[in-house]
XYZ file of C-alpha atoms in Angstrom:
649
model
C 133.940 114.136 106.446
C 132.420 111.723 103.938
C 131.519 108.750 104.761
C 132.365 105.586 102.325
C 129.375 103.561 101.432
C 131.521 100.447 101.220
C 133.501 100.563 104.231
C 132.867 97.495 106.348
C 133.143 99.873 109.424
C 130.399 102.311 108.364
C 128.099 101.015 111.260
C 130.586 101.493 114.160
C 131.457 104.737 112.692
C 127.901 106.258 112.302
C 127.456 105.185 115.731
C 130.424 106.563 117.392
C 130.490 109.975 115.111
C 126.379 110.601 115.730
C 127.325 113.192 117.971
C 130.006 114.878 115.170
C 128.130 114.562 111.858
C 124.971 115.617 110.431
C 124.049 114.823 107.072
C 123.096 118.443 104.981
C 120.951 118.550 101.797
C 123.078 117.360 98.897
C 124.909 114.844 100.729
C 127.533 117.128 102.658
C 128.474 117.301 106.124
C 128.818 119.631 108.986
C 130.005 119.740 112.643
C 127.296 119.413 114.741
C 129.509 120.033 117.876
C 130.781 123.532 116.245
C 127.176 124.522 115.214
C 125.776 123.983 118.684
C 128.050 125.871 120.202
C 127.556 128.727 118.280
C 123.668 128.406 118.718
C 124.330 128.256 122.317
C 126.501 131.463 121.964
C 123.435 133.117 120.168
C 121.362 132.256 122.885
C 123.650 133.775 125.489
C 124.074 136.541 123.287
C 127.858 136.104 123.195
C 129.992 137.142 120.189
C 126.968 137.933 117.914
C 127.776 140.683 115.463
C 123.776 141.580 114.635
C 120.233 142.173 116.141
C 117.333 141.363 114.442
C 114.135 143.326 115.413
C 110.285 141.837 114.628
C 107.059 144.211 114.893
C 105.647 141.741 117.214
C 108.620 143.014 119.895
C 110.759 140.189 119.541
C 114.647 140.930 119.733
C 117.132 138.363 118.225
C 121.340 138.582 118.746
C 122.518 136.444 115.496
C 126.018 135.968 113.887
C 125.579 137.690 110.676
C 127.620 134.859 108.701
C 125.595 132.269 109.754
C 122.502 133.851 108.613
C 124.153 134.825 105.300
C 125.320 131.210 104.627
C 121.657 129.835 104.088
C 120.149 133.184 103.170
C 120.887 135.112 99.883
C 118.464 137.749 101.744
C 120.888 138.306 104.635
C 123.827 137.702 102.577
C 122.689 140.634 100.122
C 122.065 142.698 103.699
C 125.055 142.312 105.220
C 127.323 142.324 102.516
C 126.331 145.249 100.203
C 128.515 148.601 99.878
C 125.454 150.522 99.469
C 124.992 151.269 103.217
C 127.545 154.195 104.631
C 128.253 151.691 107.400
C 127.655 147.647 108.054
C 123.912 146.840 108.677
C 123.713 145.358 112.218
C 120.359 146.508 113.551
C 117.576 145.297 111.419
C 113.987 145.621 111.110
C 112.000 143.062 109.529
C 108.275 143.395 109.014
C 105.909 140.528 108.446
C 107.610 137.748 110.576
C 106.805 136.278 113.823
C 108.893 135.458 116.601
C 108.019 132.028 116.602
C 108.383 131.824 112.828
C 112.140 133.653 113.615
C 112.743 131.031 116.279
C 112.179 128.034 113.851
C 114.388 129.703 111.011
C 117.264 130.352 113.352
C 117.117 127.061 114.658
C 117.205 125.691 110.956
C 120.210 128.261 110.339
C 122.431 127.296 112.984
C 121.354 123.220 113.537
C 119.692 122.741 109.875
C 116.780 120.801 112.163
C 113.460 122.066 111.615
C 110.160 120.539 112.673
C 107.635 121.368 109.977
C 104.048 120.806 110.485
C 100.479 121.368 109.559
C 100.069 124.378 111.474
C 103.387 126.423 110.511
C 104.163 124.914 107.345
C 102.366 127.736 104.854
C 103.765 130.609 107.529
C 107.402 129.100 107.166
C 106.949 128.404 103.358
C 106.256 132.390 102.862
C 108.630 133.274 105.441
C 111.337 131.324 103.893
C 110.546 132.457 100.272
C 110.715 136.147 101.423
C 114.298 135.752 102.743
C 115.206 133.281 100.374
C 115.787 130.542 102.843
C 116.002 127.713 99.913
C 116.572 124.786 102.518
C 113.354 125.610 104.214
C 111.460 126.180 101.205
C 112.566 123.170 100.118
C 111.563 121.100 102.963
C 108.018 122.777 103.271
C 107.319 121.900 99.949
C 108.305 118.593 100.562
C 105.981 118.234 103.425
C 103.106 119.640 101.557
C 103.715 117.135 98.570
C 103.960 114.309 100.828
C 100.782 115.183 102.773
C 98.810 115.938 99.577
C 94.893 114.497 99.881
C 91.911 114.623 98.103
C 90.606 117.255 100.151
C 93.523 119.717 100.314
C 95.327 119.544 96.770
C 93.537 122.346 95.336
C 94.342 124.271 97.858
C 98.212 123.481 97.973
C 98.080 123.847 94.186
C 97.055 127.509 94.208
C 98.833 128.139 97.515
C 102.125 127.003 95.397
C 101.196 128.715 92.465
C 100.657 132.040 94.361
C 104.357 131.883 95.785
C 105.780 130.546 92.544
C 106.804 126.958 93.892
C 106.719 125.632 90.253
C 107.314 121.857 91.314
C 105.098 121.765 94.118
C 102.693 123.447 91.807
C 103.137 120.479 89.401
C 103.132 117.749 91.575
C 99.840 118.940 93.015
C 98.109 119.244 89.762
C 99.261 115.666 88.667
C 97.843 114.560 92.041
C 94.418 116.327 90.950
C 94.661 114.668 87.955
C 95.129 111.328 89.092
C 92.707 111.515 91.963
C 90.235 113.637 90.240
C 87.411 110.493 91.122
C 88.141 111.190 95.282
C 88.602 114.774 94.596
C 85.441 115.311 92.849
C 83.316 113.553 95.699
C 85.419 114.460 98.903
C 86.874 118.161 98.088
C 85.117 121.265 99.228
C 87.962 123.115 97.672
C 86.633 122.256 94.497
C 83.398 123.897 95.176
C 84.910 127.435 95.496
C 87.414 127.132 91.911
C 86.315 130.003 89.493
C 84.158 128.869 86.248
C 87.843 129.113 84.421
C 90.175 126.659 86.221
C 86.883 124.354 86.791
C 86.508 124.248 82.790
C 90.356 123.797 82.170
C 89.950 121.047 84.992
C 87.082 118.718 83.468
C 88.519 119.446 80.032
C 91.689 117.992 80.765
C 92.934 114.982 78.549
C 94.682 113.956 81.769
C 91.955 113.493 83.904
C 91.917 110.497 85.335
C 88.030 109.174 84.967
C 87.300 105.530 84.074
C 83.294 107.098 83.539
C 82.278 110.712 82.908
C 79.700 110.224 85.097
C 82.052 111.341 87.552
C 82.737 114.529 85.762
C 79.056 115.255 85.160
C 78.343 114.722 88.854
C 80.858 117.032 89.892
C 79.650 119.907 87.767
C 76.337 119.539 89.290
C 77.747 119.352 92.349
C 79.593 123.039 91.823
C 76.496 124.538 90.209
C 74.272 123.297 93.409
C 76.728 125.094 95.562
C 75.679 128.305 94.279
C 72.810 127.460 92.086
C 71.287 131.264 90.911
C 75.155 132.651 89.930
C 76.173 129.110 88.516
C 74.026 127.683 86.265
C 74.390 129.431 83.267
C 77.801 127.847 83.276
C 76.323 124.439 82.009
C 76.724 125.416 78.532
C 80.556 125.891 78.808
C 80.953 123.146 81.350
C 79.209 120.377 79.231
C 81.573 121.265 76.166
C 84.317 119.640 78.340
C 82.710 116.751 79.373
C 83.271 113.724 76.812
C 79.865 113.109 76.800
C 79.480 110.677 74.056
C 81.549 108.608 76.333
C 78.587 108.476 78.829
C 76.256 105.198 79.041
C 73.130 106.170 76.735
C 71.123 105.154 79.316
C 72.698 107.750 81.721
C 72.781 110.333 79.036
C 68.930 110.275 78.448
C 68.154 109.681 81.973
C 70.334 112.266 83.818
C 71.571 114.374 81.315
C 69.204 115.115 78.427
C 66.057 116.198 80.515
C 68.049 117.586 83.389
C 66.511 120.830 84.542
C 69.858 122.998 84.336
C 69.829 121.592 80.728
C 65.945 121.914 79.297
C 65.975 125.562 80.907
C 69.395 126.728 78.924
C 68.378 127.029 74.987
C 72.323 126.874 74.328
C 72.420 123.661 75.384
C 70.373 122.162 72.676
C 73.198 122.360 70.202
C 75.253 120.011 72.285
C 72.515 117.623 73.179
C 71.756 117.153 69.425
C 75.484 116.425 68.657
C 75.214 114.152 71.465
C 72.218 112.041 70.372
C 73.699 112.065 66.645
C 76.870 110.353 67.728
C 75.055 107.698 69.532
C 72.756 107.086 66.846
C 75.707 107.320 64.703
C 77.482 104.682 66.766
C 74.571 102.184 66.445
C 74.612 102.933 62.612
C 77.925 103.104 62.256
C 78.480 100.248 59.465
C 76.208 101.943 57.018
C 78.021 105.262 56.940
C 80.268 106.032 53.675
C 83.634 107.489 54.026
C 85.924 107.913 56.739
C 84.270 108.500 60.464
C 85.976 110.675 62.330
C 86.094 110.273 66.406
C 84.229 113.648 67.675
C 85.760 115.502 70.596
C 82.845 114.901 72.874
C 83.988 111.215 72.048
C 87.847 111.305 72.436
C 88.982 109.252 75.279
C 91.268 110.758 77.723
C 94.835 109.603 78.473
C 95.342 106.837 80.949
C 97.274 107.419 84.067
C 98.149 103.620 84.717
C 100.178 101.541 81.504
C 100.072 97.460 81.301
C 102.948 96.098 79.461
C 102.573 92.814 78.378
C 106.099 91.004 77.507
C 107.470 87.617 76.007
C 105.801 84.533 75.935
C 105.052 81.485 73.130
C 103.698 82.284 70.276
C 103.698 80.445 66.977
C 105.676 77.487 68.202
C 108.730 79.409 69.478
C 109.361 82.240 72.351
C 108.819 85.806 71.556
C 110.185 88.911 72.941
C 107.102 90.937 71.791
C 105.851 93.802 74.039
C 102.956 95.752 73.472
C 101.068 98.107 75.948
C 97.475 98.409 76.660
C 95.459 101.709 76.591
C 92.623 101.356 78.865
C 90.715 104.540 77.873
C 91.197 103.991 74.207
C 90.569 99.743 74.666
C 93.712 99.309 72.542
C 96.843 97.592 72.721
C 99.904 99.477 71.019
C 103.075 97.745 69.679
C 106.478 98.806 71.717
C 109.268 98.824 69.384
C 112.055 98.892 72.136
C 112.165 94.639 72.775
C 115.027 93.327 74.504
C 117.657 92.501 71.980
C 119.120 89.882 73.746
C 116.240 87.560 72.783
C 113.146 86.130 73.648
C 111.810 84.133 76.750
C 108.757 82.462 77.734
C 107.382 81.442 81.305
C 109.071 84.269 83.119
C 108.024 86.972 85.602
C 107.836 90.556 85.881
C 107.817 92.760 88.569
C 107.937 96.650 88.837
C 109.694 99.307 90.835
C 109.437 103.012 89.999
C 109.560 103.119 86.328
C 111.696 99.896 85.989
C 110.088 96.602 84.614
C 112.289 93.495 85.926
C 112.256 90.424 83.907
C 113.021 87.200 85.793
C 113.820 84.122 84.681
C 112.108 81.934 82.120
C 113.033 79.906 79.033
C 113.729 80.543 75.349
C 113.219 77.014 74.329
C 116.923 76.107 74.872
C 117.935 77.536 78.099
C 116.712 77.837 81.492
C 117.548 81.523 82.782
C 118.778 82.822 86.156
C 119.160 86.188 84.200
C 117.330 88.897 85.113
C 116.893 91.943 82.789
C 115.703 95.400 83.180
C 113.450 97.835 80.888
C 113.334 101.075 82.366
C 110.025 102.817 80.786
C 111.106 106.460 80.495
C 114.372 105.856 79.208
C 113.655 102.755 77.100
C 116.868 101.078 77.913
C 117.376 97.841 78.792
C 119.945 96.573 80.909
C 121.352 93.436 82.530
C 121.153 93.282 86.467
C 122.189 90.748 89.169
C 121.400 86.845 88.095
C 119.343 84.902 90.374
C 121.039 82.442 92.922
C 119.097 79.715 90.602
C 117.765 78.972 87.187
C 114.141 79.464 87.210
C 111.744 78.996 84.155
C 107.880 78.754 85.146
C 108.688 81.159 88.076
C 106.589 82.956 90.661
C 107.469 87.078 90.825
C 105.942 89.658 93.588
C 107.326 93.005 94.857
C 106.648 93.867 98.453
C 108.212 97.012 99.862
C 110.086 97.370 96.714
C 111.857 94.111 96.981
C 111.329 92.049 94.000
C 110.565 88.102 95.175
C 111.299 85.091 92.786
C 109.656 81.785 94.050
C 109.854 78.133 92.823
C 110.227 77.283 89.183
C 112.007 74.713 87.366
C 115.788 74.496 86.676
C 115.776 72.265 83.572
C 116.311 69.029 86.673
C 114.034 69.868 89.335
C 110.885 71.590 90.669
C 112.027 73.931 93.419
C 111.039 75.296 96.840
C 113.594 77.366 97.299
C 112.767 81.511 96.852
C 115.099 84.625 96.726
C 114.444 88.291 96.768
C 116.011 91.232 94.780
C 117.310 94.328 96.573
C 117.618 96.803 93.701
C 119.729 99.337 95.562
C 122.595 96.739 96.228
C 121.584 94.736 92.618
C 121.923 91.995 94.765
C 119.844 88.690 95.391
C 119.552 86.857 98.421
C 117.613 83.624 99.751
C 114.785 83.924 101.958
C 113.413 80.768 103.870
C 112.006 77.988 101.499
C 108.555 77.465 100.886
C 107.138 74.045 102.006
C 106.070 72.580 98.654
C 108.020 72.316 95.597
C 106.352 74.515 93.157
C 106.808 75.236 89.196
C 104.146 77.052 87.298
C 102.354 78.885 90.189
C 101.398 82.300 90.860
C 102.353 84.878 93.761
C 100.845 88.051 94.359
C 100.963 90.695 97.242
C 98.426 91.211 100.207
C 98.687 93.129 103.420
C 102.718 93.185 103.242
C 102.539 89.395 102.597
C 103.008 87.147 99.610
C 100.769 84.645 98.623
C 101.577 81.775 96.469
C 98.888 79.563 94.672
C 99.001 76.162 93.042
C 101.295 74.941 90.612
C 102.891 71.743 89.418
C 105.480 69.568 91.998
C 106.450 66.836 89.498
C 104.004 64.714 89.961
C 100.809 66.178 89.775
C 98.814 69.753 89.791
C 98.336 71.463 93.226
C 95.844 72.759 95.190
C 97.831 74.083 98.454
C 98.702 77.831 98.839
C 101.084 79.210 101.297
C 101.890 82.854 102.600
C 105.504 84.427 103.457
C 105.606 86.910 106.259
C 108.744 88.953 105.550
C 109.368 90.470 109.344
C 109.635 86.807 110.359
C 110.856 85.270 107.467
C 108.356 82.195 107.442
C 105.901 80.665 105.346
C 102.636 79.244 106.636
C 100.535 76.966 104.865
C 96.553 78.318 104.193
C 93.413 76.606 103.265
C 93.731 74.949 100.151
C 92.254 76.087 96.944
C 89.002 74.075 96.066
C 90.483 73.294 92.406
C 93.609 71.869 91.684
C 95.676 74.817 89.405
C 99.279 74.519 87.799
C 99.695 77.757 85.014
C 97.387 79.822 87.302
C 97.208 83.378 87.655
C 96.217 84.953 91.098
C 96.291 88.441 91.832
C 95.405 90.342 94.967
C 92.191 92.558 94.712
C 89.836 94.504 97.083
C 91.588 92.869 100.126
C 91.311 89.247 98.659
C 93.454 87.051 96.917
C 91.649 85.940 93.318
C 92.987 82.421 91.592
C 91.803 82.425 87.791
C 92.045 79.696 85.583
C 94.933 77.032 85.284
C 95.200 73.579 84.327
C 93.644 70.558 86.761
C 95.776 67.710 85.254
C 92.696 67.002 82.613
C 91.705 70.166 81.092
C 91.928 73.840 81.278
C 89.822 75.885 83.420
C 87.564 79.236 83.357
C 87.033 78.804 86.790
C 87.939 81.290 89.620
C 88.134 81.911 93.181
C 89.022 84.067 96.056
C 90.708 83.663 99.683
C 89.731 85.654 102.248
C 92.677 86.211 104.668
C 90.447 87.149 107.669
C 88.511 83.872 107.446
C 91.492 81.346 105.576
C 88.401 80.717 103.403
C 87.886 80.586 99.693
C 84.991 81.112 97.564
C 83.693 81.039 93.710
C 83.631 83.843 91.777
C 81.889 83.683 88.045
C 83.686 81.966 85.192
C 85.570 83.425 82.564
C 84.506 83.361 78.858
C 87.799 81.397 77.795
C 89.146 78.410 79.696
C 93.113 79.324 79.847
C 96.233 78.201 81.463
C 99.940 80.313 81.378
C 98.192 83.753 81.260
C 99.101 87.087 82.131
C 97.293 88.765 85.014
C 96.827 92.451 86.332
C 94.617 94.895 87.948
C 94.191 98.143 86.170
C 91.422 100.728 85.997
C 89.996 98.490 89.226
C 89.098 95.359 87.477
C 91.046 91.963 86.836
C 92.324 91.711 83.358
C 93.247 88.204 81.955
C 95.612 87.961 78.859
C 95.960 85.588 76.443
C 96.880 81.913 77.434
C 96.680 78.550 76.286
C 93.080 77.159 75.984
C 93.656 73.072 75.716
C 93.655 73.285 71.996
C 95.482 76.541 70.805
C 97.465 79.820 72.032
C 94.745 82.603 72.241
C 94.773 86.518 72.117
C 91.800 86.977 73.778
C 91.594 89.423 76.938
C 88.708 89.545 79.333
C 88.104 92.040 82.520
C 86.238 91.199 85.728
C 84.519 93.901 87.925
C 83.617 92.766 91.305
C 81.147 95.496 91.988
C 79.092 93.819 88.583
C 80.359 90.198 89.674
C 80.754 89.877 85.720
C 83.715 89.157 83.049
C 83.280 91.587 80.102
C 85.453 91.338 77.031
C 88.098 93.577 75.655
C 89.844 94.233 72.574
C 92.391 91.404 71.806
C 95.977 91.452 72.071
C 98.105 92.290 68.609
C 99.291 88.867 68.741
C 98.389 85.432 70.307
C 100.812 84.085 72.917
C 100.917 82.176 76.285
C 103.774 82.239 78.954
C 103.677 86.122 78.771
C 103.883 88.024 82.032
C 102.205 91.606 82.430
C 102.878 94.156 85.031
C 101.406 97.964 85.270
C 103.410 100.999 85.729
C 101.559 104.155 87.502
C 102.528 108.010 86.396
C 104.368 107.597 83.878
C 106.097 111.186 82.652
C 106.284 109.974 79.101
C 102.684 108.148 78.901
C 101.957 109.750 75.784
C 104.509 107.142 73.927
C 102.912 104.177 75.117
C 99.248 104.963 74.362
C 97.242 104.855 71.179
C 98.451 107.753 68.938
C 95.557 108.467 66.647
C 92.650 109.031 68.862
C 90.474 110.751 66.326
C 90.490 107.716 64.083
C 88.692 105.093 67.024
C 85.765 105.386 65.407
C 86.686 104.615 62.004
C 88.935 101.581 63.382
C 85.711 100.144 64.990
C 83.654 100.940 61.915
C 86.776 98.804 59.628
C 86.529 95.984 62.375
C 83.149 95.944 62.311
C 82.777 95.867 58.567
C 85.539 92.871 58.288
C 83.159 90.781 60.668
C 80.250 91.261 58.885
C 82.310 90.441 55.678
C 83.272 87.167 57.642
C 79.877 86.633 58.682
C 78.780 86.873 55.382
C 81.484 84.536 53.863
C 80.722 81.980 56.372
C 76.973 81.878 55.518
C 78.123 81.405 52.102
C 80.147 78.521 52.575
C 77.352 76.925 54.689
C 74.876 77.450 51.847
C 77.477 75.890 49.332
C 78.079 72.850 51.649
C 74.226 72.537 51.894
C 73.932 72.585 48.172
C 76.471 70.188 47.785
C 74.729 67.949 50.235
C 71.653 68.235 48.749
C 73.346 67.508 45.445
C 74.531 63.953 46.874
C 71.647 63.169 48.817
C 69.060 64.110 45.883
C 69.987 60.902 43.741
C 69.725 58.932 46.455
C 66.279 59.934 47.744
C 65.041 59.558 44.196
C 66.500 56.399 43.707
C 65.141 55.208 46.950
C 61.484 56.091 45.989
C 61.866 54.445 43.047
C 62.591 50.940 44.763
C 59.872 51.582 47.245
C 57.182 52.245 44.510
C 58.637 48.925 42.785
C 58.073 47.280 46.080
C 54.836 48.469 46.580
């Protein structure tokens, strides 16, 4: 019996039929009452038509049809015509009574408790007996419990038992969480040289700094130094030494005893030094400069999307992505053909980007568009209940929240959330204050919204929403009024940056500690800005574009809490404000969104530096020309003044 998900009586049906129905893999159903009866018959050795014997002395009376239904091994064994008579007494080698009990429980009841202690033996036995349902359950268990400490072991175990999907997932986990694996895993120390070389040389290795790779290589060698130190050469060839900090390379790599004690390392050291020297003298080189293998950036695991905004006096649907490893912005061709929008919000659920509300210069939107970053298809989803330009958006537990905004007439205090499974928006409790041009973020399963404009003044107030109670709570106000502000959760605090205080655009920022309910300042950005995008990627806060009080900008900068400093990053391809940004992790088609010509990064940098030199030269020439003009105007006046002075004397 199938249950209609649209039936209004489903809840009652599910309650009354709990004893009768149990969902099996694939959405099919079976009678639990009948299967429980068969299970009871088996335990009492009633109507059984075969016996399974184990080497440890276990004897199990079973129904051949039941085992044949879930195992191709038993189906072949019990239905083959190769035997002179039916098989009714079977000896199974290599299976324990404890494991057999669990498998029989699954065969009859589709119930199985997988634990850390039994998962490996269950998987091995299920593979041997071709019980695919148990095999899948075991793979799911191992997949859900992957950790830095066990992922390499799971990957090797899956490979040995031809669980290709689990092996691929474990490999992706190793790549994505490589920093934790390198620092915490003991399994990595037992990898053979061939596997370690492949691991540290992978383009998909998720490392912000190659120092982590170097430290892992040393850790692996130090585990068995006498037998492994000779492998330093082939491992160094797979580290992107050219991406190391120059000082780190000179102090920690170049003169390391493993390196100086192996003559075969000299060419690698010379090549790296030559590259680092060329990097400083890049503008003095003739001809195109390729990017050597030792400096090719790896592939990022997070992709930042910047969507829409206001550019050149009108809204745009321009979309670009940021490749953190190559420090380049990449134009995305698959823009939303329904048109541009600005002052909107974006939210990510899975591989879907939801573009919410906004303004196109004429209309204030309640519409929502969805872009799937894998299929690259745009589609319309359910509209919000209210039009919301200058909207604040956050995601919590795969629910999209839209708060405040401006509908063309009023600043709003209403808020609503979107359930993508139902494609439905529903109102939540209203905020205490009307807010447009505010900013929201998620921290510790709560939503924080900060600042904004209420129609009369820029605001310093902030409040927090708890979905468990459907209540808003006012928190300590910020130190500054901020409209057109951006806020983001970062290292267990809410960071609020930039904005307009009613007088000027700001470069200041502050952070909120929810444990103490207090705000404290952070260092200023290089550029004042409001209505800009903000995201955390590579464990840094990126501030993107915006309006500086005079003009729209394409400047990008990033903040690292560890150094408590801002750094300049590569500018966007176009200048824009009122844009929105979001980050997607683990895209299977990540290569579609990164810099395609990684071998040309050095040449691109050289051309950019040469262009800057030409620009500086032209500015200096113009300054000299202006000085000459000023001198030609002032000189006759000075001569005349001197002549008059001499006559007077």
